[in-house]
CSV table of C-alpha atoms in Angstrom, one decimal:
chain,number,residue,atom,x,y,z
A,9,MET,CA,-70.5,-86.5,64.9
A,10,ALA,CA,-71.7,-89.9,63.8
A,11,SER,CA,-70.6,-91.6,60.6
A,12,ALA,CA,-72.5,-94.0,58.4
A,13,LEU,CA,-71.5,-96.6,55.8
A,14,LEU,CA,-74.0,-96.3,53.0
A,15,LEU,CA,-73.5,-97.5,49.5
A,16,SER,CA,-74.9,-96.3,46.2
A,17,ALA,CA,-77.4,-98.6,44.5
A,18,CYS,CA,-76.2,-100.4,41.4
A,19,SER,CA,-77.0,-99.0,38.0
A,20,SER,CA,-76.7,-100.6,34.7
A,21,ASP,CA,-75.4,-97.3,33.1
A,22,LYS,CA,-73.1,-96.4,36.0
A,23,GLY,CA,-70.0,-94.7,34.7
A,24,GLU,CA,-71.5,-93.8,31.3
A,25,PRO,CA,-71.3,-90.1,30.1
A,26,MET,CA,-74.4,-88.1,30.8
A,27,SER,CA,-75.7,-84.6,30.5
A,28,PHE,CA,-78.3,-82.5,32.3
A,29,ASP,CA,-79.0,-80.7,29.0
A,30,ASP,CA,-82.3,-81.5,27.2
A,31,PRO,CA,-83.4,-80.0,23.8
A,32,LYS,CA,-86.9,-79.5,25.2
A,33,ALA,CA,-85.5,-77.3,27.9
A,34,SER,CA,-83.5,-75.0,25.7
A,35,ALA,CA,-84.7,-71.6,24.7
A,36,ALA,CA,-84.8,-71.2,20.9
A,37,PRO,CA,-83.3,-68.0,19.4
A,38,GLY,CA,-85.9,-65.2,19.4
A,39,GLN,CA,-88.3,-67.1,21.6
A,40,ALA,CA,-90.3,-64.8,23.9
A,41,ARG,CA,-89.1,-64.9,27.5
A,42,SER,CA,-91.6,-65.5,30.3
A,43,ALA,CA,-92.0,-63.8,33.7
A,44,ALA,CA,-89.3,-66.2,34.9
A,45,ALA,CA,-86.6,-64.5,33.0
A,46,ALA,CA,-86.1,-61.7,35.5
A,47,LYS,CA,-85.5,-64.1,38.4
A,48,THR,CA,-83.6,-66.8,36.5
A,49,ARG,CA,-79.8,-67.2,35.9
A,50,LEU,CA,-79.1,-69.2,32.9
A,51,PRO,CA,-76.1,-71.6,32.9
A,52,THR,CA,-72.9,-69.6,32.6
A,53,GLY,CA,-70.6,-72.4,31.7
A,54,PRO,CA,-68.2,-74.0,31.3
A,55,LYS,CA,-70.1,-77.2,31.3
A,56,ALA,CA,-68.9,-80.0,33.6
A,57,ALA,CA,-68.3,-83.6,32.3
A,58,PHE,CA,-70.8,-85.8,34.2
A,59,THR,CA,-70.9,-89.6,34.3
A,60,THR,CA,-73.9,-91.6,35.6
A,61,GLU,CA,-73.8,-92.6,39.2
A,62,SER,CA,-77.3,-94.2,39.2
A,63,THR,CA,-80.7,-94.0,37.7
A,64,LEU,CA,-83.9,-93.6,39.6
A,65,GLU,CA,-87.1,-95.5,38.8
A,66,ASP,CA,-88.6,-92.3,37.2
A,67,GLY,CA,-85.7,-92.3,34.7
A,68,THR,CA,-83.9,-89.3,36.3
A,69,LYS,CA,-80.2,-89.7,36.9
A,70,ILE,CA,-77.7,-88.9,39.6
A,71,GLY,CA,-74.5,-87.7,37.9
A,72,VAL,CA,-71.0,-87.2,39.3
A,73,THR,CA,-68.1,-85.0,38.3
A,74,THR,CA,-64.9,-83.8,39.7
A,75,LEU,CA,-64.8,-80.1,40.6
A,76,LYS,CA,-61.6,-78.1,40.8
A,77,GLY,CA,-62.5,-75.3,43.1
A,78,LYS,CA,-61.1,-72.0,41.7
A,79,LYS,CA,-61.5,-70.1,44.9
A,80,SER,CA,-60.7,-72.7,47.5
A,81,GLY,CA,-58.0,-74.6,45.5
A,82,PHE,CA,-59.6,-77.8,46.6
A,83,THR,CA,-60.6,-80.6,44.2
A,84,GLY,CA,-63.3,-83.0,45.0
A,85,LYS,CA,-66.3,-84.9,43.7
A,86,VAL,CA,-69.8,-83.5,43.4
A,87,TRP,CA,-72.9,-85.5,42.7
A,88,VAL,CA,-76.1,-83.9,41.2
A,89,TRP,CA,-79.7,-84.9,40.6
A,90,ALA,CA,-82.2,-82.8,38.7
A,91,PRO,CA,-86.0,-83.6,39.0
A,92,LYS,CA,-88.2,-84.4,36.1
A,93,GLN,CA,-89.7,-80.9,36.2
A,94,TYR,CA,-86.3,-79.5,35.2
A,95,PHE,CA,-86.7,-81.0,31.8
A,96,ASP,CA,-90.4,-80.1,31.3
A,97,PRO,CA,-90.8,-77.6,28.4
A,98,LYS,CA,-93.1,-75.4,30.4
A,99,TYR,CA,-90.2,-74.6,32.8
A,100,ALA,CA,-87.7,-74.1,29.9
A,101,HIS,CA,-87.1,-70.5,30.9
A,102,SER,CA,-87.3,-70.9,34.7
A,103,GLY,CA,-84.6,-71.4,37.3
A,104,PHE,CA,-84.9,-74.1,39.9
A,105,PRO,CA,-84.2,-74.1,43.6
A,106,VAL,CA,-81.0,-75.7,44.8
A,107,LEU,CA,-80.6,-78.0,47.9
A,108,ILE,CA,-77.0,-78.6,48.9
A,109,ALA,CA,-77.2,-82.0,50.7
A,110,LEU,CA,-74.4,-82.8,53.2
A,111,PRO,CA,-73.8,-86.2,54.9
A,112,GLY,CA,-72.8,-87.0,58.4
A,113,GLY,CA,-69.5,-88.5,59.3
A,114,ASN,CA,-66.4,-87.8,57.3
A,115,GLY,CA,-68.3,-87.3,54.0
A,116,TYR,CA,-65.2,-88.5,52.1
A,117,PRO,CA,-64.5,-89.9,49.5
A,118,ASN,CA,-68.3,-90.2,49.0
A,119,ASN,CA,-71.4,-88.2,50.0
A,120,TYR,CA,-73.8,-90.9,51.1
A,121,TRP,CA,-76.9,-88.9,49.7
A,122,MET,CA,-75.7,-89.9,46.2
A,123,GLY,CA,-76.9,-93.4,46.9
A,124,THR,CA,-80.5,-94.4,46.0
A,125,ASP,CA,-80.8,-96.5,49.1
A,126,LEU,CA,-81.6,-93.5,51.3
A,127,LYS,CA,-84.3,-92.4,48.8
A,128,LEU,CA,-83.6,-88.7,49.2
A,129,GLU,CA,-84.0,-87.9,45.5
A,130,SER,CA,-87.0,-90.2,45.0
A,131,SER,CA,-88.7,-88.8,48.1
A,132,ILE,CA,-88.2,-85.2,46.8
A,133,ALA,CA,-89.6,-86.3,43.5
A,134,LYS,CA,-92.7,-87.8,45.2
A,135,TRP,CA,-93.2,-84.9,47.6
A,136,SER,CA,-92.9,-82.4,44.8
A,137,GLN,CA,-95.8,-84.1,43.0
A,138,GLU,CA,-97.8,-84.1,46.3
A,139,GLY,CA,-97.2,-80.4,46.9
A,140,LYS,CA,-95.1,-81.0,50.0
A,141,SER,CA,-91.8,-79.9,48.4
A,142,LEU,CA,-90.4,-77.8,45.7
A,143,PRO,CA,-88.7,-79.8,42.9
A,144,PHE,CA,-85.1,-79.1,44.1
A,145,ILE,CA,-81.9,-79.7,42.2
A,146,VAL,CA,-80.0,-81.7,44.8
A,147,VAL,CA,-76.2,-81.1,44.9
A,148,MET,CA,-74.0,-83.4,46.9
A,149,PRO,CA,-70.4,-82.4,47.3
A,150,VAL,CA,-67.8,-84.2,49.4
A,151,LEU,CA,-67.9,-82.7,52.9
A,152,ASN,CA,-64.2,-83.0,53.9
A,153,PRO,CA,-60.9,-83.3,52.1
A,154,ASP,CA,-59.9,-86.6,53.8
A,155,ALA,CA,-61.3,-89.2,56.2
A,156,LYS,CA,-59.1,-88.3,59.1
A,157,ASN,CA,-60.6,-85.0,60.4
A,158,TYR,CA,-63.7,-82.9,60.4
A,159,TYR,CA,-63.1,-79.5,58.9
A,160,ASP,CA,-66.4,-77.9,60.0
A,161,GLY,CA,-67.1,-76.7,56.5
A,162,SER,CA,-64.7,-73.8,57.3
A,163,ASP,CA,-61.5,-72.2,56.2
A,164,ILE,CA,-59.4,-73.3,59.2
A,165,PRO,CA,-56.0,-71.6,59.0
A,166,GLY,CA,-53.4,-73.9,57.4
A,167,GLN,CA,-56.0,-76.4,56.1
A,168,PRO,CA,-57.9,-76.8,52.9
A,169,LYS,CA,-60.5,-74.1,52.5
A,170,MET,CA,-63.6,-76.1,52.9
A,171,GLY,CA,-65.8,-73.1,53.8
A,172,THR,CA,-64.9,-71.5,50.5
A,173,TRP,CA,-65.4,-74.8,48.7
A,174,MET,CA,-68.9,-75.2,50.2
A,175,THR,CA,-70.2,-71.7,49.9
A,176,GLU,CA,-68.4,-70.4,46.8
A,177,ASP,CA,-67.0,-73.1,44.5
A,178,VAL,CA,-70.0,-75.5,44.8
A,179,PRO,CA,-72.6,-72.8,44.1
A,180,ASP,CA,-70.5,-71.4,41.3
A,181,PHE,CA,-70.3,-74.9,39.8
A,182,VAL,CA,-74.1,-75.2,40.0
A,183,LYS,CA,-74.6,-71.8,38.4
A,184,ALA,CA,-72.3,-72.8,35.5
A,185,ASN,CA,-74.3,-75.9,34.7
A,186,PHE,CA,-78.0,-75.4,35.7
A,187,ARG,CA,-80.8,-72.9,35.4
A,188,THR,CA,-80.9,-71.4,38.9
A,189,PHE,CA,-82.4,-68.3,40.6
A,190,THR,CA,-80.5,-65.1,41.1
A,191,SER,CA,-82.1,-64.6,44.6
A,192,ARG,CA,-80.9,-66.3,47.7
A,193,ASP,CA,-84.5,-67.6,48.0
A,194,GLY,CA,-83.5,-70.2,45.5
A,195,TRP,CA,-80.7,-71.7,47.7
A,196,ALA,CA,-80.7,-73.9,50.7
A,197,PHE,CA,-78.8,-76.6,52.6
A,198,MET,CA,-79.8,-79.8,54.2
A,199,GLY,CA,-77.6,-82.2,56.2
A,200,SER,CA,-77.3,-84.7,59.0
A,201,SER,CA,-75.0,-84.6,62.0
A,202,SER,CA,-71.7,-83.0,60.9
A,203,GLY,CA,-73.3,-82.1,57.6
A,204,GLY,CA,-76.2,-80.5,59.5
A,205,PHE,CA,-73.7,-78.3,61.3
A,206,VAL,CA,-72.1,-77.2,58.1
A,207,GLY,CA,-75.4,-76.4,56.5
A,208,LEU,CA,-76.5,-74.4,59.6
A,209,LYS,CA,-73.3,-72.5,59.8
A,210,SER,CA,-73.2,-71.7,56.1
A,211,VAL,CA,-76.7,-70.2,56.1
A,212,LEU,CA,-76.1,-68.1,59.2
A,213,LYS,CA,-72.7,-66.9,57.9
A,214,HIS,CA,-73.9,-66.2,54.4
A,215,PRO,CA,-77.6,-65.2,54.7
A,216,ASP,CA,-77.1,-63.0,51.6
A,217,LYS,CA,-76.5,-66.2,49.6
A,218,PHE,CA,-78.7,-68.9,51.2
A,219,ARG,CA,-82.2,-68.7,52.6
A,220,ALA,CA,-82.8,-72.0,54.6
A,221,VAL,CA,-81.5,-75.2,56.0
A,222,ILE,CA,-82.8,-78.5,57.2
A,223,ALA,CA,-80.3,-79.6,59.9
A,224,SER,CA,-80.9,-83.0,61.3
A,225,GLY,CA,-79.1,-84.1,64.6
A,226,PRO,CA,-76.6,-81.3,64.2
A,227,ASP,CA,-73.9,-79.9,66.4
A,228,THR,CA,-74.4,-76.2,67.1
A,229,VAL,CA,-70.8,-75.2,67.8
A,230,PRO,CA,-67.6,-75.9,65.7
A,231,ASP,CA,-65.7,-78.8,67.3
A,232,SER,CA,-62.9,-79.8,64.9
A,233,PRO,CA,-59.6,-80.4,66.7
A,234,LEU,CA,-57.9,-78.5,63.9
A,235,TRP,CA,-59.2,-75.2,65.4
A,236,ALA,CA,-56.5,-75.5,68.1
A,237,GLY,CA,-54.7,-72.2,68.3
A,238,HIS,CA,-57.3,-70.4,66.1
A,239,GLU,CA,-60.0,-69.4,68.6
A,240,LYS,CA,-60.8,-66.2,66.8
A,241,GLU,CA,-61.4,-67.9,63.6
A,242,ARG,CA,-63.4,-70.7,65.3
A,243,GLN,CA,-65.8,-68.2,66.8
A,244,ALA,CA,-66.2,-66.6,63.4
A,245,ASN,CA,-67.7,-69.9,62.3
A,246,ASN,CA,-69.8,-70.5,65.5
A,247,PRO,CA,-73.6,-70.7,64.7
A,248,GLU,CA,-74.4,-69.3,68.1
A,249,LYS,CA,-72.3,-66.2,67.5
A,250,LEU,CA,-73.5,-65.9,63.9
A,251,ALA,CA,-77.2,-66.2,64.9
A,252,ARG,CA,-76.9,-63.6,67.6
A,253,HIS,CA,-75.1,-61.2,65.1
A,254,LEU,CA,-77.8,-61.8,62.5
A,255,ALA,CA,-80.6,-61.0,65.0
A,256,ASP,CA,-78.7,-57.9,66.3
A,257,ARG,CA,-78.5,-56.5,62.8
A,258,ARG,CA,-82.1,-57.5,62.1
A,259,GLY,CA,-81.7,-59.6,59.0
A,260,PRO,CA,-81.9,-60.8,56.4
A,261,GLU,CA,-84.4,-63.5,57.5
A,262,VAL,CA,-83.3,-67.1,57.4
A,263,ASP,CA,-85.3,-70.3,58.0
A,264,LEU,CA,-83.7,-73.0,60.2
A,265,ALA,CA,-85.6,-76.3,60.3
A,266,PHE,CA,-84.1,-78.7,62.8
A,267,GLN,CA,-84.8,-82.4,63.2
A,268,ILE,CA,-83.8,-84.8,66.0
A,269,GLY,CA,-84.9,-88.2,67.1
A,270,THR,CA,-86.1,-89.1,70.6
A,271,GLU,CA,-83.5,-91.9,70.7
A,272,GLU,CA,-80.5,-89.6,70.2
A,273,SER,CA,-78.9,-87.1,72.5
A,274,GLY,CA,-78.9,-83.4,71.7
A,275,GLN,CA,-82.6,-82.5,72.0
A,276,ALA,CA,-82.0,-80.3,75.0
A,277,ASN,CA,-79.1,-78.5,73.2
A,278,LEU,CA,-81.3,-77.9,70.1
A,279,ARG,CA,-84.2,-76.5,72.2
A,280,SER,CA,-81.7,-74.3,74.0
A,281,PHE,CA,-80.3,-73.0,70.7
A,282,ILE,CA,-83.8,-72.3,69.4
A,283,LYS,CA,-84.9,-70.5,72.6
A,284,THR,CA,-81.7,-68.4,72.8
A,285,TYR,CA,-81.0,-67.6,69.2
A,286,GLY,CA,-84.2,-68.1,67.3
A,287,LYS,CA,-85.3,-64.5,67.4
A,288,GLY,CA,-86.2,-61.8,65.0
A,289,PRO,CA,-85.0,-62.7,61.5
A,290,VAL,CA,-83.7,-66.1,62.7
A,291,LYS,CA,-86.8,-68.2,62.2
A,292,THR,CA,-86.7,-71.8,63.6
A,293,ARG,CA,-88.8,-75.0,63.5
A,294,LEU,CA,-88.1,-78.2,65.4
A,295,ASN,CA,-89.3,-81.6,64.3
A,296,VAL,CA,-89.0,-84.3,67.0
A,297,ILE,CA,-88.9,-87.7,65.4
A,298,GLN,CA,-90.6,-90.3,67.7
A,299,GLY,CA,-88.4,-93.3,68.0
A,300,GLY,CA,-85.8,-91.8,65.7
A,301,GLY,CA,-82.1,-92.3,66.0
A,302,HIS,CA,-79.0,-90.5,64.9
A,303,ASN,CA,-79.0,-91.7,61.4
A,304,ALA,CA,-79.8,-90.7,57.8
A,305,ARG,CA,-82.5,-93.4,57.4
A,306,THR,CA,-84.5,-91.7,60.2
A,307,TYR,CA,-84.1,-88.2,58.8
A,308,VAL,CA,-85.3,-88.6,55.2
A,309,PRO,CA,-88.9,-89.8,55.8
A,310,ALA,CA,-89.2,-87.4,58.7
A,311,MET,CA,-88.6,-84.5,56.4
A,312,ALA,CA,-92.1,-85.0,54.9
A,313,ASP,CA,-93.5,-84.2,58.4
A,314,GLY,CA,-93.1,-80.5,58.0
A,315,PRO,CA,-89.5,-79.4,57.4
A,316,ILE,CA,-89.3,-79.8,53.6
A,317,GLN,CA,-92.7,-78.1,53.2
A,318,TRP,CA,-91.8,-75.3,55.6
A,319,ILE,CA,-88.6,-74.3,53.8
A,320,SER,CA,-90.3,-74.8,50.4
A,321,GLU,CA,-93.0,-72.2,51.4
A,322,HIS,CA,-90.3,-69.7,52.0
A,323,MET,CA,-88.3,-70.3,48.9
A,324,GLN,CA,-88.7,-69.5,45.2
A,325,ALA,CA,-90.6,-72.1,43.2
A,326,PRO,CA,-90.0,-72.7,39.5
A,327,ILE,CA,-92.1,-70.4,37.3
A,328,PRO,CA,-94.0,-72.0,34.3
A,329,ASP,CA,-94.2,-70.2,31.0
A,330,SER,CA,-97.4,-68.2,30.8
């Protein structure tokens, strides 16, 4: 699982308090609800205290806060970006799809997608205007509790409960602060390398909560050394076992979009995974990046070549007021 040292771009308002609330996006008392109401979950609170991490060219901001996970007991940072459409009055009553973006490497103490240098958020903003992507809320939690070990986004016995953090506490935090969808069709993961593995595993383990993943250069089996002595639990977090079980029980359907570069190893493994486990409700797509390496800078632009549009077509789009 490769690591990368990527820094956030400078921002003149970095560290200043910010909010994702907007008066234009607040339903006034007595205002008629649109068709979006039945599918939308309004923020439940309590509201988090965000500070500005950086500001994009379109004026949208990446905010950061510290989340104390009630279910996992783990405390870590979470970065969030909301697209311009989120603040558009015509979507005032609509939920927005959520993309939980996970980094490669240790993913601690930062999640490198929070930097503007990789252009994840600005690319999604552009693609959403071009009809290639839904306008996702991008949520970027820390991946691991320290920089010493990989925890495979799992509740490894005797270790911090990073599986509960990722699939329970982080979604609960998003629901508390943003307009989201009640259906799993409004929830997806993306990630590279170790983060791709965690996203893949999370969708396959919790298909009732998440619909899709874009997994770039991922491992397909749990490989943390912390699993030693806990083989039963390790297999319970193995995407191969989870995919087979999902196919055997015939659903619910999940959409697994894989990416891999021609200059990195692992292509044969991904093709084997797709051939063996991509059956029935386990829908798969492989994007091979010509000349691409095992790094985040390769993966982001390649997402425009099919993966982001493919999962967007299977997910719930924001619903404008009629």
